[in-house]
Coordinates of C-alpha atoms in Angstrom, one line a residue:
X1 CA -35.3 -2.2 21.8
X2 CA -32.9 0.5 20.7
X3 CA -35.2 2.7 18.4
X4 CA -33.8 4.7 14.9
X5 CA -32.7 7.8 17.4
X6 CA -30.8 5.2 19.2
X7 CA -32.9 5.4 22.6
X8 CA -33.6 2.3 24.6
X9 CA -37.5 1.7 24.6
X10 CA -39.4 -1.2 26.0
X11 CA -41.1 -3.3 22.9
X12 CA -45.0 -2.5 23.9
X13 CA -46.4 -3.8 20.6
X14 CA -48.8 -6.7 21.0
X15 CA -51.3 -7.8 18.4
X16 CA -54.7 -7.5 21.0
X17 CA -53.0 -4.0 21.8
X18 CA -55.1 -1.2 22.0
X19 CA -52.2 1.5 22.7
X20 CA -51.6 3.9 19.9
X21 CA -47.6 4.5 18.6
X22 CA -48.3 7.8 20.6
X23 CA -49.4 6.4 24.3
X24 CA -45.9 3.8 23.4
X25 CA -43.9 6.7 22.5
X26 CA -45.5 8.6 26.0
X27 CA -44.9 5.2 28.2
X28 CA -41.8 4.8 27.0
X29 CA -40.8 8.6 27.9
X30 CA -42.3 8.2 30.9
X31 CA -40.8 5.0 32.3
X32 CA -37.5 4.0 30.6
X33 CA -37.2 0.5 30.0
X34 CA -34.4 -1.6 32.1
X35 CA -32.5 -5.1 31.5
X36 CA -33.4 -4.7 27.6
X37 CA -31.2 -6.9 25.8
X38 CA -30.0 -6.4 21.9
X39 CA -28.0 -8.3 19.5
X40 CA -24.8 -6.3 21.0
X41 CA -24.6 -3.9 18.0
X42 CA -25.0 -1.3 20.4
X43 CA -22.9 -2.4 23.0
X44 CA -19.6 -0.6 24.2
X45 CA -16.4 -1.9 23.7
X46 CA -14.6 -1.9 27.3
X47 CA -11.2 -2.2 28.3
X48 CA -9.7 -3.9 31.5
X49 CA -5.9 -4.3 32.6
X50 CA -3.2 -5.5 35.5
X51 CA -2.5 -3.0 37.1
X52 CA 0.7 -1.2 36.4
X53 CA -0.1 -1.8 32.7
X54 CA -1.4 1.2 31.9
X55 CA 1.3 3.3 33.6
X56 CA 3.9 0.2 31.7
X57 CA 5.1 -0.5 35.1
X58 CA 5.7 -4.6 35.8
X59 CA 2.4 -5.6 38.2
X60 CA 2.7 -5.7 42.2
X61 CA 3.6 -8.7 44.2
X62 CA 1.5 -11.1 46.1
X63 CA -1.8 -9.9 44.6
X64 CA -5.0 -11.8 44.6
X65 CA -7.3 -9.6 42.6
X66 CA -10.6 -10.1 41.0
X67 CA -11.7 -7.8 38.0
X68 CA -15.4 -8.5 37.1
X69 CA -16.2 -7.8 33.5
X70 CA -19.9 -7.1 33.0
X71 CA -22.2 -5.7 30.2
X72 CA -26.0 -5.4 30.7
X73 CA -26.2 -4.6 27.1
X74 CA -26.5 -8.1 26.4
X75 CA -26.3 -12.0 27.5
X76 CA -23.0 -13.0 26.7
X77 CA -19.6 -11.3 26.5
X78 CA -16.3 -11.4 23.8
X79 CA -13.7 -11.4 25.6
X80 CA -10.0 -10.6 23.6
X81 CA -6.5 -10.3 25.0
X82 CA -4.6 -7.7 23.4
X83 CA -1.5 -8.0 25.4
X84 CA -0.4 -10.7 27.6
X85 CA 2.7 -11.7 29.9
X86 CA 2.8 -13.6 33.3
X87 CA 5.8 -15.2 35.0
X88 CA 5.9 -18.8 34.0
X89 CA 7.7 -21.4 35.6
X90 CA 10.9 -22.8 33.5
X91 CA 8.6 -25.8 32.8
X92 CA 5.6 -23.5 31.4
X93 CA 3.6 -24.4 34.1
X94 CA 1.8 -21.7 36.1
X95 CA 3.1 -22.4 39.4
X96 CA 4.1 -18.5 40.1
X97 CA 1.9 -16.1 38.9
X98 CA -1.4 -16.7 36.2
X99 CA -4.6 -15.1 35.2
X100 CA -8.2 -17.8 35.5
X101 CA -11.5 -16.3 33.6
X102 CA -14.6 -17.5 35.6
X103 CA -18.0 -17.1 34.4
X104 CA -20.6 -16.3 36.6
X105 CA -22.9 -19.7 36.5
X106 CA -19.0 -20.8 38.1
X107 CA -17.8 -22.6 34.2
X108 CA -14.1 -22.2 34.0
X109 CA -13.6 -20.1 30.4
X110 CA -9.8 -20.1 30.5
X111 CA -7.9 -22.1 33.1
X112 CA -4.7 -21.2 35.4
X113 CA -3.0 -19.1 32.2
X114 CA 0.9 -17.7 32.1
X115 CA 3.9 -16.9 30.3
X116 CA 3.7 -14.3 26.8
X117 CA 1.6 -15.8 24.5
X118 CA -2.2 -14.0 24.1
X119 CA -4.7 -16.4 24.9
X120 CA -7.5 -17.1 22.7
X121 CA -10.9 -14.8 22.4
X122 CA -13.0 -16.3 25.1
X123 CA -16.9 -16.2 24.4
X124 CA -19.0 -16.2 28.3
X125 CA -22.4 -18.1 28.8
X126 CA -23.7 -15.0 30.6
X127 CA -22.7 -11.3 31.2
X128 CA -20.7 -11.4 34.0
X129 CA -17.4 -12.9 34.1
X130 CA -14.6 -12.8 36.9
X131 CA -10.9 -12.6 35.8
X132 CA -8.3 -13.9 39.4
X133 CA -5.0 -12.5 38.3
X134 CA -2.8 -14.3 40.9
X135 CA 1.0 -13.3 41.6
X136 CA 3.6 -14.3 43.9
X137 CA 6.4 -12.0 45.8
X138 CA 9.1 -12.8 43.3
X139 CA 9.5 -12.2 39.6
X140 CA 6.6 -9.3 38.5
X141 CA 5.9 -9.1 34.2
X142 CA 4.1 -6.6 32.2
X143 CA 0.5 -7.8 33.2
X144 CA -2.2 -8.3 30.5
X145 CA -4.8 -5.9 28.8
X146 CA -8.0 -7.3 27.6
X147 CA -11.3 -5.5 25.8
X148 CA -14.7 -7.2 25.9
X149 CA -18.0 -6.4 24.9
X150 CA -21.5 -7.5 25.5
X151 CA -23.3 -9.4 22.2

């Protein structure tokens, strides 16, 4: 539970309790709470990107990387691209290079993805999500840049 000074406390109220506000407020002092969850209200926005986006340089050849997106703030994450663009083939397929959102109980969020359009918010099933950004040795693009946060 975040509290009014916005401190994370462990909910010790029970209706058999015998524990004043002041031995909660003491416990809670004591032992901070861990792996509270909120609505997300509290949450931080974070940001993730290809690299070479940041510096606006086109991404490296033949990478395989992984970028795990995580909150422990809450359950689920919102996941939003804010700038996208992949080497597509001529036919729009993504035979070359493409970017696949894996949640962590292994459901597939947003398939083999390419080309310049920005892919739809993705909402996860849990807090941990893998993106796979996959690119071959020839053509290298912008990259993508995504923020997420934990609700």
């Amino acid at each position: 539970v975040i509290n009014k000074n916005n401190t994370e406390e462990c909910d010790l109220h029970h209706g058999n309790s015998i524990l004043t506000e002041s031995d909660i407020k003491m416990i809670n002092q004591k032992y901070p709470c861990q792996n509270t969850k909120d609505d997300g209200e509290n949450c931080k926005k974070h940001v993730e990107m290809s690299i070479g986006f940041a510096s606006n340089l086109p991404y490296p050849p033949d990478q395989n990387q992984v970028y795990t997106l995580s909150d422990d703030c809450a359950e689920q994450l919102k996941i939003t691209f804010l700038d996208f663009e992949v080497e597509s083939s001529e036919s729009g397929s993504c035979d070359y290079d493409w970017v696949k959102v894996v949640d962590q109980d292994g459901t597939i969020l947003m398939d083999k993805t390419c080309g310049d359009q920005v892919p739809e918010e993705i909402i996860s099933k849990t807090n941990k999500v893998d993106v796979q950004f996959v690119t071959d040795d020839l053509l290298s693009l912008k990259g993508w840049h995504l923020e997420y946060r934990g609700f």
